[in-house]
Amino acid sequence: MIINWLEKFAERLSLFGAWVSAFLLVYMVCHILVEIFFRTVLDSSTYSLDEFVGYAVASMTFLSLGHAFQRKNLIRVNILTNA
């Protein structure tokens, strides 16, 4: 009974991580578009694009790993397993 509850909790947690990763992807696209607009039209910058997008990429990668592992979508290197 506890194992079943734990599996459902892990599944919900990984799905939540996938949703947060999707939101971060949308955020990064919007931030880059705002930066492009500021640089071309206003001749200014947000001065934080590199830092925020870098943190978002790291967070997105980490948070989506659980969902990818659950769906068996991770890249597998078969050098040792095929030998």
CSV table of N, CA and C in Angstrom, one decimal:
chain,number,residue,atom,x,y,z
A,1,MET,N,0.8,-1.2,0.0
A,1,MET,CA,0.0,0.0,0.0
A,1,MET,C,0.9,1.3,0.0
A,2,ILE,N,1.9,1.3,0.8
A,2,ILE,CA,2.8,2.4,0.8
A,2,ILE,C,3.6,2.6,-0.5
A,3,ILE,N,3.9,1.4,-1.0
A,3,ILE,CA,4.7,1.4,-2.3
A,3,ILE,C,3.8,2.0,-3.4
A,4,ASN,N,2.6,1.6,-3.4
A,4,ASN,CA,1.6,2.2,-4.5
A,4,ASN,C,1.5,3.7,-4.3
A,5,TRP,N,1.3,4.1,-3.1
A,5,TRP,CA,1.2,5.6,-2.8
A,5,TRP,C,2.5,6.3,-3.2
A,6,LEU,N,3.6,5.7,-2.9
A,6,LEU,CA,4.9,6.3,-3.3
A,6,LEU,C,5.1,6.4,-4.8
A,7,GLU,N,4.7,5.4,-5.5
A,7,GLU,CA,4.8,5.4,-7.0
A,7,GLU,C,3.9,6.5,-7.6
A,8,LYS,N,2.7,6.7,-7.0
A,8,LYS,CA,1.8,7.7,-7.5
A,8,LYS,C,2.4,9.1,-7.2
A,9,PHE,N,2.9,9.2,-6.0
A,9,PHE,CA,3.5,10.5,-5.6
A,9,PHE,C,4.7,10.8,-6.5
A,10,ALA,N,5.5,9.9,-6.8
A,10,ALA,CA,6.7,10.1,-7.7
A,10,ALA,C,6.2,10.4,-9.1
A,11,GLU,N,5.2,9.8,-9.6
A,11,GLU,CA,4.6,10.1,-10.9
A,11,GLU,C,4.1,11.5,-11.0
A,12,ARG,N,3.4,11.9,-10.0
A,12,ARG,CA,2.8,13.3,-9.9
A,12,ARG,C,4.0,14.3,-9.8
A,13,LEU,N,5.0,14.0,-9.0
A,13,LEU,CA,6.1,14.9,-8.9
A,13,LEU,C,6.9,15.0,-10.2
A,14,SER,N,7.1,14.0,-10.9
A,14,SER,CA,7.8,14.0,-12.2
A,14,SER,C,6.9,14.8,-13.2
A,15,LEU,N,5.6,14.6,-13.2
A,15,LEU,CA,4.8,15.3,-14.1
A,15,LEU,C,4.8,16.8,-13.8
A,16,PHE,N,4.8,17.2,-12.5
A,16,PHE,CA,4.9,18.6,-12.1
A,16,PHE,C,6.2,19.2,-12.6
A,17,GLY,N,7.3,18.4,-12.5
A,17,GLY,CA,8.6,18.8,-13.0
A,17,GLY,C,8.6,19.1,-14.5
A,18,ALA,N,7.9,18.2,-15.2
A,18,ALA,CA,7.7,18.4,-16.7
A,18,ALA,C,7.0,19.7,-17.0
A,19,TRP,N,5.9,19.9,-16.3
A,19,TRP,CA,5.1,21.2,-16.5
A,19,TRP,C,6.0,22.4,-16.2
A,20,VAL,N,6.7,22.4,-15.1
A,20,VAL,CA,7.6,23.5,-14.8
A,20,VAL,C,8.6,23.7,-15.9
A,21,SER,N,9.2,22.6,-16.4
A,21,SER,CA,10.2,22.7,-17.5
A,21,SER,C,9.5,23.3,-18.7
A,22,ALA,N,8.3,22.9,-19.0
A,22,ALA,CA,7.6,23.5,-20.2
A,22,ALA,C,7.4,25.0,-20.0
A,23,PHE,N,7.0,25.4,-18.8
A,23,PHE,CA,6.9,26.8,-18.5
A,23,PHE,C,8.2,27.6,-18.6
A,24,LEU,N,9.3,27.0,-18.1
A,24,LEU,CA,10.6,27.6,-18.2
A,24,LEU,C,11.0,27.8,-19.7
A,25,LEU,N,10.7,26.8,-20.5
A,25,LEU,CA,11.0,27.0,-22.0
A,25,LEU,C,10.2,28.2,-22.6
A,26,VAL,N,8.9,28.3,-22.2
A,26,VAL,CA,8.2,29.5,-22.7
A,26,VAL,C,8.8,30.8,-22.2
A,27,TYR,N,9.1,30.7,-20.9
A,27,TYR,CA,9.8,31.9,-20.3
A,27,TYR,C,11.0,32.3,-21.0
A,28,MET,N,11.9,31.3,-21.4
A,28,MET,CA,13.1,31.6,-22.0
A,28,MET,C,12.9,32.3,-23.4
A,29,VAL,N,11.9,31.7,-24.1
A,29,VAL,CA,11.6,32.3,-25.5
A,29,VAL,C,11.1,33.7,-25.3
A,30,CYS,N,10.2,34.0,-24.3
A,30,CYS,CA,9.7,35.3,-24.1
A,30,CYS,C,10.8,36.3,-23.7
A,31,HIS,N,11.7,35.8,-22.8
A,31,HIS,CA,12.8,36.7,-22.4
A,31,HIS,C,13.8,37.0,-23.5
A,32,ILE,N,14.0,36.1,-24.4
A,32,ILE,CA,14.9,36.3,-25.6
A,32,ILE,C,14.2,37.3,-26.5
A,33,LEU,N,12.9,37.1,-26.7
A,33,LEU,CA,12.2,38.1,-27.6
A,33,LEU,C,12.2,39.5,-27.0
A,34,VAL,N,12.0,39.6,-25.7
A,34,VAL,CA,12.0,40.9,-25.1
A,34,VAL,C,13.4,41.6,-25.2
A,35,GLU,N,14.5,40.7,-25.1
A,35,GLU,CA,15.8,41.2,-25.2
A,35,GLU,C,16.1,41.7,-26.7
A,36,ILE,N,15.6,41.0,-27.6
A,36,ILE,CA,15.7,41.4,-29.0
A,36,ILE,C,15.0,42.7,-29.3
A,37,PHE,N,13.8,42.8,-28.7
A,37,PHE,CA,13.1,44.1,-28.9
A,37,PHE,C,13.8,45.2,-28.2
A,38,PHE,N,14.3,45.0,-27.0
A,38,PHE,CA,15.0,46.1,-26.3
A,38,PHE,C,16.3,46.5,-27.1
A,39,ARG,N,17.0,45.6,-27.6
A,39,ARG,CA,18.2,45.9,-28.3
A,39,ARG,C,18.0,46.6,-29.7
A,40,THR,N,17.0,46.2,-30.4
A,40,THR,CA,16.7,46.8,-31.7
A,40,THR,C,15.9,48.1,-31.6
A,41,VAL,N,14.9,48.1,-30.8
A,41,VAL,CA,14.0,49.3,-30.8
A,41,VAL,C,14.5,50.3,-29.8
A,42,LEU,N,14.7,49.9,-28.6
A,42,LEU,CA,15.0,50.9,-27.5
A,42,LEU,C,16.5,51.1,-27.3
A,43,ASP,N,17.4,50.4,-28.1
A,43,ASP,CA,18.8,50.5,-28.0
A,43,ASP,C,19.3,50.4,-26.5
A,44,SER,N,18.7,49.4,-25.8
A,44,SER,CA,19.1,49.1,-24.4
A,44,SER,C,19.1,47.6,-24.2
A,45,SER,N,19.2,47.1,-23.0
A,45,SER,CA,19.3,45.7,-22.7
A,45,SER,C,18.7,45.4,-21.3
A,46,THR,N,18.3,44.2,-21.1
A,46,THR,CA,17.8,43.8,-19.8
A,46,THR,C,19.0,43.5,-18.9
A,47,TYR,N,20.2,43.3,-19.4
A,47,TYR,CA,21.4,43.0,-18.7
A,47,TYR,C,21.4,41.7,-17.8
A,48,SER,N,20.4,40.9,-18.0
A,48,SER,CA,20.3,39.7,-17.2
A,48,SER,C,19.9,38.4,-18.1
A,49,LEU,N,19.9,38.6,-19.4
A,49,LEU,CA,19.5,37.5,-20.2
A,49,LEU,C,20.4,36.3,-20.0
A,50,ASP,N,21.7,36.4,-20.1
A,50,ASP,CA,22.6,35.3,-20.0
A,50,ASP,C,22.4,34.5,-18.7
A,51,GLU,N,22.3,35.2,-17.6
A,51,GLU,CA,22.2,34.6,-16.3
A,51,GLU,C,20.9,33.9,-16.1
A,52,PHE,N,19.8,34.6,-16.4
A,52,PHE,CA,18.5,34.0,-16.2
A,52,PHE,C,18.2,32.8,-17.1
A,53,VAL,N,18.6,32.9,-18.4
A,53,VAL,CA,18.4,31.8,-19.3
A,53,VAL,C,19.3,30.6,-19.0
A,54,GLY,N,20.5,30.9,-18.5
A,54,GLY,CA,21.4,29.8,-18.1
A,54,GLY,C,20.8,29.1,-16.9
A,55,TYR,N,20.3,29.8,-15.9
A,55,TYR,CA,19.6,29.1,-14.8
A,55,TYR,C,18.4,28.4,-15.2
A,56,ALA,N,17.6,28.9,-16.1
A,56,ALA,CA,16.4,28.3,-16.6
A,56,ALA,C,16.8,27.0,-17.4
A,57,VAL,N,17.8,27.0,-18.2
A,57,VAL,CA,18.2,25.8,-18.9
A,57,VAL,C,18.7,24.7,-17.9
A,58,ALA,N,19.4,25.1,-16.9
A,58,ALA,CA,19.9,24.1,-15.9
A,58,ALA,C,18.7,23.5,-15.1
A,59,SER,N,17.7,24.4,-14.7
A,59,SER,CA,16.5,23.9,-14.0
A,59,SER,C,15.7,23.1,-14.9
A,60,MET,N,15.5,23.5,-16.1
A,60,MET,CA,14.7,22.7,-17.1
A,60,MET,C,15.2,21.3,-17.3
A,61,THR,N,16.5,21.2,-17.4
A,61,THR,CA,17.2,19.9,-17.6
A,61,THR,C,17.0,19.0,-16.4
A,62,PHE,N,17.2,19.6,-15.2
A,62,PHE,CA,17.1,18.8,-14.0
A,62,PHE,C,15.6,18.4,-13.7
A,63,LEU,N,14.7,19.3,-13.9
A,63,LEU,CA,13.3,19.0,-13.6
A,63,LEU,C,12.7,18.0,-14.5
A,64,SER,N,13.1,18.0,-15.8
A,64,SER,CA,12.5,17.1,-16.8
A,64,SER,C,13.1,15.7,-16.7
A,65,LEU,N,14.2,15.4,-16.0
A,65,LEU,CA,14.8,14.1,-16.0
A,65,LEU,C,13.9,13.0,-15.4
A,66,GLY,N,13.1,13.3,-14.4
A,66,GLY,CA,12.2,12.3,-13.8
A,66,GLY,C,11.2,11.9,-14.8
A,67,HIS,N,10.6,12.8,-15.5
A,67,HIS,CA,9.5,12.4,-16.4
A,67,HIS,C,10.1,11.7,-17.6
A,68,ALA,N,11.3,12.1,-18.1
A,68,ALA,CA,12.0,11.4,-19.2
A,68,ALA,C,12.3,10.0,-18.8
A,69,PHE,N,12.8,9.8,-17.5
A,69,PHE,CA,13.2,8.5,-17.0
A,69,PHE,C,11.9,7.6,-16.9
A,70,GLN,N,10.9,8.2,-16.4
A,70,GLN,CA,9.6,7.4,-16.3
A,70,GLN,C,9.1,6.9,-17.6
A,71,ARG,N,9.2,7.7,-18.6
A,71,ARG,CA,8.7,7.4,-20.0
A,71,ARG,C,9.7,6.6,-20.8
A,72,LYS,N,10.9,6.4,-20.2
A,72,LYS,CA,12.0,5.7,-20.9
A,72,LYS,C,12.4,6.4,-22.2
A,73,ASN,N,12.6,7.7,-22.1
A,73,ASN,CA,13.0,8.5,-23.2
A,73,ASN,C,14.4,9.0,-23.1
A,74,LEU,N,15.2,8.5,-22.2
A,74,LEU,CA,16.5,8.9,-22.0
A,74,LEU,C,17.4,8.3,-23.1
A,75,ILE,N,18.4,9.0,-23.5
A,75,ILE,CA,19.4,8.4,-24.5
A,75,ILE,C,20.2,7.3,-23.8
A,76,ARG,N,20.4,6.2,-24.4
A,76,ARG,CA,21.1,5.1,-23.8
A,76,ARG,C,22.3,4.8,-24.7
A,77,VAL,N,23.5,4.7,-24.1
A,77,VAL,CA,24.7,4.4,-24.8
A,77,VAL,C,24.9,2.9,-24.6
A,78,ASN,N,25.0,2.1,-25.7
A,78,ASN,CA,25.0,0.7,-25.6
A,78,ASN,C,26.4,0.1,-25.9
A,79,ILE,N,27.4,0.9,-25.6
A,79,ILE,CA,28.8,0.4,-25.9
A,79,ILE,C,29.1,-0.8,-25.0
A,80,LEU,N,28.8,-0.7,-23.7
A,80,LEU,CA,29.1,-1.8,-22.8
A,80,LEU,C,28.1,-2.9,-22.8
A,81,THR,N,26.8,-2.5,-23.0
A,81,THR,CA,25.7,-3.5,-22.9
A,81,THR,C,25.7,-4.4,-24.1
A,82,ASN,N,26.2,-4.0,-25.3
A,82,ASN,CA,26.2,-4.8,-26.5
A,82,ASN,C,27.5,-5.8,-26.5
A,83,ALA,N,28.5,-5.5,-25.7
A,83,ALA,CA,29.7,-6.3,-25.8
A,83,ALA,C,29.5,-7.7,-25.1
